[in-house]
Coordinates of C-alpha atoms in Angstrom, one line a residue:
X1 CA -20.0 8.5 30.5
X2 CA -16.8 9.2 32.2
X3 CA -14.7 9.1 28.5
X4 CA -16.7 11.4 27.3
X5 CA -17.0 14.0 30.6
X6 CA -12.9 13.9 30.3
X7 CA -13.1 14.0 26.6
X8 CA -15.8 17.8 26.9
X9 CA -13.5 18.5 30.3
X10 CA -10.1 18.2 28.9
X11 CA -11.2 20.2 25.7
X12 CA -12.6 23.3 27.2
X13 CA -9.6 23.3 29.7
X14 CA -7.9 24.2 26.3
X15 CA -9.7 26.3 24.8
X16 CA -10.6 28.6 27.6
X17 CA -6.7 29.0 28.0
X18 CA -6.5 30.1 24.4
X19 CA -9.2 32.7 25.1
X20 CA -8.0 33.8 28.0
X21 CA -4.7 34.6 26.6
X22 CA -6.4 36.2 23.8
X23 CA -8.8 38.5 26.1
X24 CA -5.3 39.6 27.7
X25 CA -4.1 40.9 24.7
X26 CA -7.2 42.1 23.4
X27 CA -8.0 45.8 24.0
X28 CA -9.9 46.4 26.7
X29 CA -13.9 46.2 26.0
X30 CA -13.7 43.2 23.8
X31 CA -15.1 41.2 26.1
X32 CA -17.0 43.0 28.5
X33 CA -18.7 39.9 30.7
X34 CA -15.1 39.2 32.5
X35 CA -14.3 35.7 32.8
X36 CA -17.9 34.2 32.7
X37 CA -18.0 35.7 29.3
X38 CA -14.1 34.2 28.6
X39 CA -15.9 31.0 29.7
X40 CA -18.6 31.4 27.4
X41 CA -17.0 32.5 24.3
X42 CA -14.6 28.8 25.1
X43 CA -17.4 26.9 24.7
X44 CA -18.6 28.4 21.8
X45 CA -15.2 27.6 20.2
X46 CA -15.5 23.8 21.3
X47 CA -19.2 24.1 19.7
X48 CA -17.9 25.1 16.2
X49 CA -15.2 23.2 16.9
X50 CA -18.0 19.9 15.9
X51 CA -19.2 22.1 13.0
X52 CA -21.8 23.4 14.6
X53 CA -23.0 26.5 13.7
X54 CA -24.5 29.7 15.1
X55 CA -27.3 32.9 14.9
X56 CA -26.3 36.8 15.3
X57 CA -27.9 39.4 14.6
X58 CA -29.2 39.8 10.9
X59 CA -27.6 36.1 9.8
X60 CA -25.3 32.9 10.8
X61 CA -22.2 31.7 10.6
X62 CA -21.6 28.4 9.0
X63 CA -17.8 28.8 7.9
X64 CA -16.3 26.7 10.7
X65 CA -12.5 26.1 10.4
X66 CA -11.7 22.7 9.7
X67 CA -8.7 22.1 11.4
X68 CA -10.4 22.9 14.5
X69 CA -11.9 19.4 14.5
X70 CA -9.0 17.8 15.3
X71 CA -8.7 18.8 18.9
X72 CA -12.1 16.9 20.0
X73 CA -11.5 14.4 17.4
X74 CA -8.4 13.2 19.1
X75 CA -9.6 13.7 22.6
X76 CA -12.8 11.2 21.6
X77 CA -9.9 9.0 19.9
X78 CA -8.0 8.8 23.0
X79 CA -10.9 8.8 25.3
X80 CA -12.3 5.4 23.1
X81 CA -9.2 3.9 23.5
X82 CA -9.4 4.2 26.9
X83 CA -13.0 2.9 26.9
X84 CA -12.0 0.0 24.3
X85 CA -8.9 -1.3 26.5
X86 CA -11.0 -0.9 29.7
X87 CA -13.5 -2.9 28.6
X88 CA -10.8 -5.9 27.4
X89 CA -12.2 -6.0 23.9
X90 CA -8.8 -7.3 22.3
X91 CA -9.6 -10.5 24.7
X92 CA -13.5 -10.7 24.0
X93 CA -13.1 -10.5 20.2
X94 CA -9.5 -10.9 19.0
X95 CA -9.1 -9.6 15.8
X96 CA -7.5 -12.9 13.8
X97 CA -8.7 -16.4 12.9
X98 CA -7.4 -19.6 12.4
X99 CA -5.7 -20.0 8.9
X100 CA -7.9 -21.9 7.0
X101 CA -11.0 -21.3 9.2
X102 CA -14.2 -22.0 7.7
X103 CA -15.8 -19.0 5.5
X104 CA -19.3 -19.0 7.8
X105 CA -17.1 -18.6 10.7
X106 CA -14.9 -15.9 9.5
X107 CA -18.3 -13.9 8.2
X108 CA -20.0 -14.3 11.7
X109 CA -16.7 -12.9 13.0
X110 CA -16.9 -10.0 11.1
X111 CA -20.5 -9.7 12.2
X112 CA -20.0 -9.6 15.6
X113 CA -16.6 -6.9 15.3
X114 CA -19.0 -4.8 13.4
X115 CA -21.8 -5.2 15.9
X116 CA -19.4 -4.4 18.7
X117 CA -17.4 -1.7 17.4
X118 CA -21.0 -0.3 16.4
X119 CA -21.9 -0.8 20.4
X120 CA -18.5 1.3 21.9
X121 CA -19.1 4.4 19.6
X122 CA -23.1 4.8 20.5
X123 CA -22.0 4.0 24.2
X124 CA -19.4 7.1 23.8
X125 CA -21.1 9.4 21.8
X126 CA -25.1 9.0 23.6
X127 CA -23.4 10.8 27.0
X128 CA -21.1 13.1 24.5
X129 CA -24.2 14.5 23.1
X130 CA -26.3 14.9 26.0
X131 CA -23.3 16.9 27.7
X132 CA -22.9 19.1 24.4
X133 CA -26.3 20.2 24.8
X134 CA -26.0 21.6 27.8
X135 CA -22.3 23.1 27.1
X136 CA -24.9 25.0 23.5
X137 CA -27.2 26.2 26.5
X138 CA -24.3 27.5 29.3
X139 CA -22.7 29.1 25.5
X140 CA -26.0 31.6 24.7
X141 CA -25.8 35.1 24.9
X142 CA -27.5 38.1 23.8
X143 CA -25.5 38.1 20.7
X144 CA -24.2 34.5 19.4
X145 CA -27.4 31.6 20.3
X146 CA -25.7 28.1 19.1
X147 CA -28.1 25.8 17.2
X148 CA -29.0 22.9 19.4
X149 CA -29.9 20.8 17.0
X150 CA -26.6 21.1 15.3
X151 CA -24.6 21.1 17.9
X152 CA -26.3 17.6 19.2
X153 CA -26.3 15.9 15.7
X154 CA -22.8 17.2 14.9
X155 CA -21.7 16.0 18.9
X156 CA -23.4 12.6 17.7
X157 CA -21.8 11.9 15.0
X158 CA -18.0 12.9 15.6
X159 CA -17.9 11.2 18.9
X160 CA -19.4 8.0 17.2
X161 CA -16.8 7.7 14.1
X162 CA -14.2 8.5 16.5
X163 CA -15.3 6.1 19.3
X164 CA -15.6 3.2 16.1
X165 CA -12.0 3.9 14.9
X166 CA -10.4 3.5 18.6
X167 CA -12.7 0.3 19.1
X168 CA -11.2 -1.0 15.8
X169 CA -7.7 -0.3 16.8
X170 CA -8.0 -1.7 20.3
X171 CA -8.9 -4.9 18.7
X172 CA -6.1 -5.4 16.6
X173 CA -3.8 -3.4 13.6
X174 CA -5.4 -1.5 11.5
X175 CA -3.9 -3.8 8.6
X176 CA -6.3 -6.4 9.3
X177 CA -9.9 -3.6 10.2
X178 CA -10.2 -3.3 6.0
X179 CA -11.1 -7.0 6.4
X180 CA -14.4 -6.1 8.2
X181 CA -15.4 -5.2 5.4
X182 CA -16.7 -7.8 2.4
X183 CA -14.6 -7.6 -0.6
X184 CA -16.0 -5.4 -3.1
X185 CA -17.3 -2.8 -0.6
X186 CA -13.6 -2.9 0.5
X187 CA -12.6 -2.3 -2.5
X188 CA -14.9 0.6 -3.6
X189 CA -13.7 2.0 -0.4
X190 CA -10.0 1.8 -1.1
X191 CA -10.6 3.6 -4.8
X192 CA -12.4 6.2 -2.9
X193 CA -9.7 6.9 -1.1
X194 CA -7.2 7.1 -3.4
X195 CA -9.2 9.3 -5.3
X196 CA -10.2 11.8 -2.9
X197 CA -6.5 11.9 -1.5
X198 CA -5.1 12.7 -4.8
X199 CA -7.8 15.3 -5.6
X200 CA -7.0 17.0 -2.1
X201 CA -3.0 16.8 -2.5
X202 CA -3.5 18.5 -5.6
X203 CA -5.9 21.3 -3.9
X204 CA -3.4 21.5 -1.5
X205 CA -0.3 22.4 -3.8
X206 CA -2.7 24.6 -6.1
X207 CA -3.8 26.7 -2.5
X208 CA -0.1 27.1 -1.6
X209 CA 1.3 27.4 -4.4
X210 CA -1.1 31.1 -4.6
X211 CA -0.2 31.3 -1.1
X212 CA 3.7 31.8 -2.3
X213 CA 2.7 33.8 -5.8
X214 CA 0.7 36.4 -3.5
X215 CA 2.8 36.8 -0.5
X216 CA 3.5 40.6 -0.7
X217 CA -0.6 40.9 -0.7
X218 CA -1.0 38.4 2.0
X219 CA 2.0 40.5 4.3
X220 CA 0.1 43.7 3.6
X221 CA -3.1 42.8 4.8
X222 CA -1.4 41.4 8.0
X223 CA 0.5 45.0 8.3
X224 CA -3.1 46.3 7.8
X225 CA -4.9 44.8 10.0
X226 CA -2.1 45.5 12.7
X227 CA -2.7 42.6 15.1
X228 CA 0.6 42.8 17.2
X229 CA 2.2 40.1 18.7
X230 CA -0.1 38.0 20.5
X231 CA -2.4 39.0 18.2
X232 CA -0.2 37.8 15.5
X233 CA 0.4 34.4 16.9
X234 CA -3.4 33.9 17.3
X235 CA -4.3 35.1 13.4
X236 CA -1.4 32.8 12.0
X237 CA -3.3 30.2 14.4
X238 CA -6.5 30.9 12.7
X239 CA -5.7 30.8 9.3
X240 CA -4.0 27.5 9.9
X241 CA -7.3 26.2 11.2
X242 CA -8.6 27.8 7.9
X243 CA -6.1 26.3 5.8
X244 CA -8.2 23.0 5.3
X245 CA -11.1 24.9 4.3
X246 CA -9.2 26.5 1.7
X247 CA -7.7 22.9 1.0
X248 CA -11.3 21.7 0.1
X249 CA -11.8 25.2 -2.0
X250 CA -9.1 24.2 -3.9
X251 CA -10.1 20.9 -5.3
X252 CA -13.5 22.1 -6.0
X253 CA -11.5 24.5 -8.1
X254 CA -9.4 21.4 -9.9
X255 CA -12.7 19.6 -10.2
X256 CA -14.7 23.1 -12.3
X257 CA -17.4 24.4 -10.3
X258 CA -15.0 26.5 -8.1
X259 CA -16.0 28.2 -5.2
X260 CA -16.9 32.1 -4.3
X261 CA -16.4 34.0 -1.5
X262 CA -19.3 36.7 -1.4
X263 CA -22.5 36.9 -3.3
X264 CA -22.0 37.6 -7.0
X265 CA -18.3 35.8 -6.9
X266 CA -16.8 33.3 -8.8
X267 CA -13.3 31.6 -8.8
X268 CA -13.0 28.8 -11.2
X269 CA -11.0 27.7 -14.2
X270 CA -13.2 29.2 -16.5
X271 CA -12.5 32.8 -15.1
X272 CA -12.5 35.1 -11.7
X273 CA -15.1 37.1 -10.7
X274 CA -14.3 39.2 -7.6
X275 CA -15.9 41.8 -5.3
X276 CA -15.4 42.9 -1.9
X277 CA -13.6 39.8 -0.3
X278 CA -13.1 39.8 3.8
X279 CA -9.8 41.4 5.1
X280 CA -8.4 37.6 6.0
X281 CA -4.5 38.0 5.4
X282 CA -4.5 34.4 3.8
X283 CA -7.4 35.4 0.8
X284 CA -5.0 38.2 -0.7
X285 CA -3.7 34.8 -2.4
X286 CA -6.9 35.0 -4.3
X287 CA -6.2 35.7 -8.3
X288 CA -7.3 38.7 -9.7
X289 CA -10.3 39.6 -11.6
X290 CA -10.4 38.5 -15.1
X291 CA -10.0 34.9 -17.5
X292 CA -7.6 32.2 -16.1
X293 CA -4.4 31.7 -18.0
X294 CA -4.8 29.2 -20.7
X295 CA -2.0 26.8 -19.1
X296 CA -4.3 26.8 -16.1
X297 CA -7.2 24.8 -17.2
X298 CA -4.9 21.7 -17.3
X299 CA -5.6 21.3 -14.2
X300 CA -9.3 19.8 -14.9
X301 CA -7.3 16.9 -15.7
X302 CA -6.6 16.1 -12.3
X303 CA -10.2 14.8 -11.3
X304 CA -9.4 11.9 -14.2
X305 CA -6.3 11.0 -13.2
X306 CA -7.9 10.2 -9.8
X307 CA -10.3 8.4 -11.1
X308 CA -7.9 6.4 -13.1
X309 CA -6.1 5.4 -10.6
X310 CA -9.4 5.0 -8.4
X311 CA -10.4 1.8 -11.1
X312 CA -7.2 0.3 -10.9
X313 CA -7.2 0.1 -7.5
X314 CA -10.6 -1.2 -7.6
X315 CA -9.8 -3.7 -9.6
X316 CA -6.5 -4.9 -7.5
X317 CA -8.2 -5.1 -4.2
X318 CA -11.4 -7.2 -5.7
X319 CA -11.6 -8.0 -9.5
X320 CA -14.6 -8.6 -11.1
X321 CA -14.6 -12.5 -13.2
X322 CA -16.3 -10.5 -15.9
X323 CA -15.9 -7.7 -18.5
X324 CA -18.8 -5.9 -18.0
X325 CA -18.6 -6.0 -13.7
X326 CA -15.7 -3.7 -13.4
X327 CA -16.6 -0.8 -15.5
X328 CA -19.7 -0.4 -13.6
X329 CA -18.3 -0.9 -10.0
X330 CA -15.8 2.3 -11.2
X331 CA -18.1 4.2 -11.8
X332 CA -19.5 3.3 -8.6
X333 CA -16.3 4.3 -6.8
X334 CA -16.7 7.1 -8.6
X335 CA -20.0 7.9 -7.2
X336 CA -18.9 7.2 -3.7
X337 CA -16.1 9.9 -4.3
X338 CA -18.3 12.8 -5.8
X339 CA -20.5 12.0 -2.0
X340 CA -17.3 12.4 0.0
X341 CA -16.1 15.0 -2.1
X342 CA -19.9 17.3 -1.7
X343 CA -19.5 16.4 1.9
X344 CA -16.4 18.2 1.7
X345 CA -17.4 20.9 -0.1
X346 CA -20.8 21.5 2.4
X347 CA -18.6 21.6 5.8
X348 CA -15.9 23.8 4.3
X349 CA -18.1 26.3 3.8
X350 CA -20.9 28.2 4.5
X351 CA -22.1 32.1 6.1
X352 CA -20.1 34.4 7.5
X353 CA -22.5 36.8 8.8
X354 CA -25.4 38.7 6.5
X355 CA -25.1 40.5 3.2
X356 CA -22.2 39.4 0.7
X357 CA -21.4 37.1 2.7
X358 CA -23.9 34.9 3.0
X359 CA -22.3 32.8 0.3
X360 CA -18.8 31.5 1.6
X361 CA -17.6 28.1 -0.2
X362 CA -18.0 25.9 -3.0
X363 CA -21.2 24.6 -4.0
X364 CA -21.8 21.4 -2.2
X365 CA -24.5 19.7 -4.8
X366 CA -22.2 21.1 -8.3
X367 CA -18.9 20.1 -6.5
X368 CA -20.7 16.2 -6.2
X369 CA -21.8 15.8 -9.7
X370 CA -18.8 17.2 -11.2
X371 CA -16.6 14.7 -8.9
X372 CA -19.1 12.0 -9.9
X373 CA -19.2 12.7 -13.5
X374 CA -15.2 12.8 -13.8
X375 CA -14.1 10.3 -11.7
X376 CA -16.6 7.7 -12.4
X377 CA -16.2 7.6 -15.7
X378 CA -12.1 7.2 -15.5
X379 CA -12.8 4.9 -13.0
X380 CA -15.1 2.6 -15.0
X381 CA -12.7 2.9 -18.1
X382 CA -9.5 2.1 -15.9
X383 CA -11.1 -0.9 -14.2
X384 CA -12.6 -2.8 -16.9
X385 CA -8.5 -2.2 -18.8
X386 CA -7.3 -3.1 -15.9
X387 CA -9.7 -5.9 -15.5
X388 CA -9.0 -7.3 -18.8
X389 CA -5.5 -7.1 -18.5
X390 CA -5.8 -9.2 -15.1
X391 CA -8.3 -12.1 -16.7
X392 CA -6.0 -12.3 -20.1
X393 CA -2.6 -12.3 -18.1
X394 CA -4.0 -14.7 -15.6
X395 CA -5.2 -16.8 -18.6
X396 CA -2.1 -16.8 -20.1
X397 CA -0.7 -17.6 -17.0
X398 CA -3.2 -20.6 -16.4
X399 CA -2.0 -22.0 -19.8
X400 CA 1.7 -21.6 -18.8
X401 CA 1.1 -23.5 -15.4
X402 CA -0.5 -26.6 -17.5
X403 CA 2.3 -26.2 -20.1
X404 CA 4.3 -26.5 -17.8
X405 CA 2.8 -29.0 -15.9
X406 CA 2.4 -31.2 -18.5
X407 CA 6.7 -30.8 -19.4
X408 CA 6.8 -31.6 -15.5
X409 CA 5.0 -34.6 -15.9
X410 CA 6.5 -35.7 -19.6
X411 CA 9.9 -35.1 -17.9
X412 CA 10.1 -38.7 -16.3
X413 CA 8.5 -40.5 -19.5
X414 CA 11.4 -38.1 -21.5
X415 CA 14.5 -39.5 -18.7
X416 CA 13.3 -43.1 -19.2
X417 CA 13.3 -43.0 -22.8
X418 CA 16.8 -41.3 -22.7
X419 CA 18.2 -44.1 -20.5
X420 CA 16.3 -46.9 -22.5
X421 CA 18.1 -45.3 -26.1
X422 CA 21.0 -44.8 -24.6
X423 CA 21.1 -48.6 -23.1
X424 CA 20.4 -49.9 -26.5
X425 CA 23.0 -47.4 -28.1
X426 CA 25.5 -48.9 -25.6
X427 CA 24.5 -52.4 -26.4
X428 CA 24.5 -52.0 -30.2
X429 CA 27.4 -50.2 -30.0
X430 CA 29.1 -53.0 -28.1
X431 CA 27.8 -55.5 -31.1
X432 CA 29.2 -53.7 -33.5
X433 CA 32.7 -53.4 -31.9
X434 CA 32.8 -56.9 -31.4
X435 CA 31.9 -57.9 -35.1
X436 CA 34.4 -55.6 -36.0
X437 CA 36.8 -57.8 -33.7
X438 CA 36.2 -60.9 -35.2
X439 CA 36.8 -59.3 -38.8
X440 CA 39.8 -57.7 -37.4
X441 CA 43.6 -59.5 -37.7
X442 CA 45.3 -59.7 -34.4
X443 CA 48.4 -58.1 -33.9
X444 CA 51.3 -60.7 -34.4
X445 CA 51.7 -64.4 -35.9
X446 CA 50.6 -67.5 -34.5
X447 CA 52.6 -70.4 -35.3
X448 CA 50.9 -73.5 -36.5
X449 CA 52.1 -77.4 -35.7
X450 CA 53.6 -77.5 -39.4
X451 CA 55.3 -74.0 -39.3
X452 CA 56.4 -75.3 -35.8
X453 CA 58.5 -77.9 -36.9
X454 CA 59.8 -75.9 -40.4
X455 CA 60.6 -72.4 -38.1
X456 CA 63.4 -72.5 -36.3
X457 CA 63.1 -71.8 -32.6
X458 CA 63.6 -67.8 -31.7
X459 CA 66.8 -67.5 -29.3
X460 CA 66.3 -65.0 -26.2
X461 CA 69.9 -63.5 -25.2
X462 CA 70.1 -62.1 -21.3
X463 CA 71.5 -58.8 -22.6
X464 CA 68.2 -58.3 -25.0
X465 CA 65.9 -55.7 -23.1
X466 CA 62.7 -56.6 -22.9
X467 CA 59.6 -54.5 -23.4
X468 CA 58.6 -53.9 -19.5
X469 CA 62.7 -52.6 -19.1
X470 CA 62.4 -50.5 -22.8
X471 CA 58.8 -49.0 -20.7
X472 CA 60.7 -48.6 -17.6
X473 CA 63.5 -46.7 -19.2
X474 CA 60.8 -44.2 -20.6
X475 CA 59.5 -43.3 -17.2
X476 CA 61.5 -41.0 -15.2
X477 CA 62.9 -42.5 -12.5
X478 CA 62.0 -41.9 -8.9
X479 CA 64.3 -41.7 -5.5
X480 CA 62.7 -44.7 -4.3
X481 CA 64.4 -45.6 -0.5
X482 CA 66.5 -48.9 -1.4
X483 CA 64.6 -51.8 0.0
X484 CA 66.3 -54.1 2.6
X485 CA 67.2 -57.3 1.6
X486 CA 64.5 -60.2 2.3
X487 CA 65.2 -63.4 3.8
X488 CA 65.3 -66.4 1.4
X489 CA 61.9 -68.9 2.2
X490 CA 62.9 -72.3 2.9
X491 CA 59.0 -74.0 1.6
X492 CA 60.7 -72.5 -2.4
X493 CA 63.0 -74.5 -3.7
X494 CA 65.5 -73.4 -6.8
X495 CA 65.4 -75.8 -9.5
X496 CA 67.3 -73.6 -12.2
X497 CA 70.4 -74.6 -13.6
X498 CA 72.9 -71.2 -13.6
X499 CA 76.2 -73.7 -14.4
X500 CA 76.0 -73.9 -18.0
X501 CA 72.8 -76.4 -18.6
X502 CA 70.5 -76.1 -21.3
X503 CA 66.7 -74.1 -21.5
X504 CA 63.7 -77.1 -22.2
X505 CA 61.0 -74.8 -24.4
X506 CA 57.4 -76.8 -24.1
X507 CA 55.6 -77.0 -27.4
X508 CA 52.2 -75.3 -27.2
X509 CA 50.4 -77.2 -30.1
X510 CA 52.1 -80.9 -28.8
X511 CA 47.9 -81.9 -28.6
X512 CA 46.9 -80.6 -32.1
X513 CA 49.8 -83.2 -33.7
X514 CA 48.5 -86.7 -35.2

């Protein structure tokens, strides 16, 4: 209750200021009630500013400004935040399990978050609607009577969404929140989106782009209309709030069914049928009377492309183990983005007044089955390619992983066979040297008994070189430092004969003699 008395408190604080500034500048007689009628005409601005709608004399108005929804919206954001932290939700029901946790634990989680987030937003928006109603009754006057019922329903419902996505992000980061949802309605939800967002993007760069083409009509009916400068600030201000509105206009526009603003008008694709239009500076960017430019109707492209993009998404978050599954789940996102998309379309338009203008907007029920129609069917071709590519790649992945699996487990069988065939080509290999030893001569001439006594005895001369001195001589010599002198050991004794005696040579073969 107190969230949402500061939430209705903080948000006619601001819009009362804006009035009053503007019943300053106003000439006098505009508002004749003084401030009780300043006070009045605030809350009737924070009453359309939840959509809500209203009766004058000889019709309604229904063409609320969209952008004027985000003041209340973030107040009831903040104020749930508030409420949320308050109320220690983070520590009741943290956001994150256990890795690994068991799958009936992690469903009854999500269970009880849903329940709970479900419980914060009707606990915020059952006093914000109660308080609205009486802010619709304290709003009446002889000229402008709010609808009550509106105003409650439309109270309702803003302060709940808005009370749910501050519960959600005081439990944890909104990274994890799309897991509250199961799978596949996860992933509808995400295809959705990214259709709807492209859809609008390209609204919005088709609505500015004829903002920037008919500037010289926009600036005169500013000069015409002579607002001076508060004045001024406060119409820019307006048809900023407008300019979502004329967002929405723009992608009904992409989608075909266009939108008109009057009885008897038309402004789609297919042509432009115009009458007397209100003197709002920002619809001077409206095209002229007469068929649409042949280059033009590429845009009906655009509502495919979303949906193509839509089923590939789809089929990223959650994909379907069959063929048949994801073409019929696109065209289910598809059908979930032709309902957002008539929402849309119903809330940006709507009456502005009685006569012509009863019909202000794009048709809510021709925008929805347009949207449906083009999207759904992109989106149910794109997911069941992209569906089929994702089974065949991941089959051909499955058979890559066992290929290679199998090589990882071959590899040891392949390493021991390699070191067996290479032990016996080392062991044959070291047979067939030595065979070829046996069958080869060796290198010199062994002398016999007989030949022993025949031969005559080789002579060896001191001044002959040997073959370590002949080796020695072929190495360069190093600077080696000279060694000292050792001492001569006294256990050796020298039995050589250096005075002349003779050499005794010992017969190698004496044993082999008879």
């Amino acid at each position: 209750m107190l969230a949402a008395a500061w939430t209705l408190g903080v948000g006619l604080a601001v819009l009362t200021t804006l009035t009053l500034v503007g019943w300053i500048a106003a000439p006098r007689g505009t508002l004749d009630g003084g401030l009780p009628e300043v006070f009045r005409t605030a809350a009737q601005l924070w009453l359309a500013a939840h959509h809500a709608g209203f009766a004058i004399p000889g019709g309604s108005v229904g063409l609320i400004p969209l952008g004027l929804v985000a003041l209340p919206a973030f107040l009831l954001y903040r104020a749930g935040i508030w409420m949320a932290r308050d109320a220690d939700l983070r520590l009741r029901l943290p956001a994150r399990l256990p890795r690994n946790s068991p799958k009936e634990q992690a469903n009854a989680r999500r269970r009880a978050q849903l329940v709970l987030i479900a419980q914060a937003g009707v606990s915020l928006a059952a006093p914000y609607a109660l308080l609205a109603g009486v802010v619709a009754l304290v709003a009446r006057n002889p000229i402008t009577q709010p609808f009550l019922g509106e105003a409650l329903v439309s109270h309702l419902i803003l302060a709940f969404v808005a009370g749910s996505l501050a519960t959600v992000r005081a439990i944890g980061p909104w990274r994890v929140m799309p897991r509250l949802l199961p799978e596949r309605l996860r992933s509808v939800a995400g295809g959705t989106a990214a259709a709807l967002g492209i859809m609008l993007l390209a609204g919005a760069l088709l609505v500015l782009g004829a903002v920037v083409a008919g500037f010289d009509e926009v600036r005169h009916l500013t000069d015409v209309l002579a607002p001076g400068v508060v004045g001024g600030l406060l119409l820019v201000l307006v048809q900023g709030l407008y300019l979502l509105n004329a967002f929405v206009w723009g992608m009904a526009y992409i989608a075909g069914p266009g939108f008109a603003v009057g009885t008897g008008t038309l402004i789609a694709p297919t042509g432009v049928q115009l009458g007397t239009v209100p003197s709002l500076p920002i619809l001077g960017a409206l095209p002229e009377a007469g068929p649409t430019p042949a280059w033009l109707m590429a845009v009906i492209a655009v509502p495919f492309v979303a949906g193509a993009v839509a089923g590939v998404v789809l089929v990223r978050i959650a994909p379907s183990p069959t063929y048949e599954g994801a073409p019929l789940w696109g065209f289910a996102c598809g059908i979930a983005t032709g309902c957002a998309a008539g929402a849309l379309a119903a809330l940006s338009g709507g009456a502005l007044g009685g006569g012509r203008l009863v019909e202000m907007g794009p048709a809510a029920w021709e925008v929805m089955l347009s949207v449906t129609l083009e999207t759904g069917v992109a989106a149910g071709i794109s997911a069941g390619l992209a569906n089929w590519w994702l089974i065949f790649r991941g089959h051909n992945t499955a058979v890559t992983r066992a290929a290679a699996k199998a090589a990882s487990a071959a590899a040891p069988v392949r390493k021991a066979g390699a070191k067996l065939a290479m032990a016996a080509g080392s062991v044959t290999g070291r047979a067939r040297a030595a065979d070829a030893d046996e069958h080869r001569a060796l290198p010199g001439h062994w002398l016999d008994a007989t030949e022993c006594d025949t031969q005559p005895i080789p002579v060896i001369r001191d001044d002959w070189e040997d073959e370590h001195a002949s080796a020695a001589a072929e190495k360069p010599q190093r600077n080696r430092r000279p060694e000292p002198p050792r001492p001569p050991r006294r256990d050796i004794v020298d039995e050589s004969d250096d005075k002349g005696g003779h050499v005794i040579y010992v017969d190698p073969y004496a044993w082999d003699r008879d």
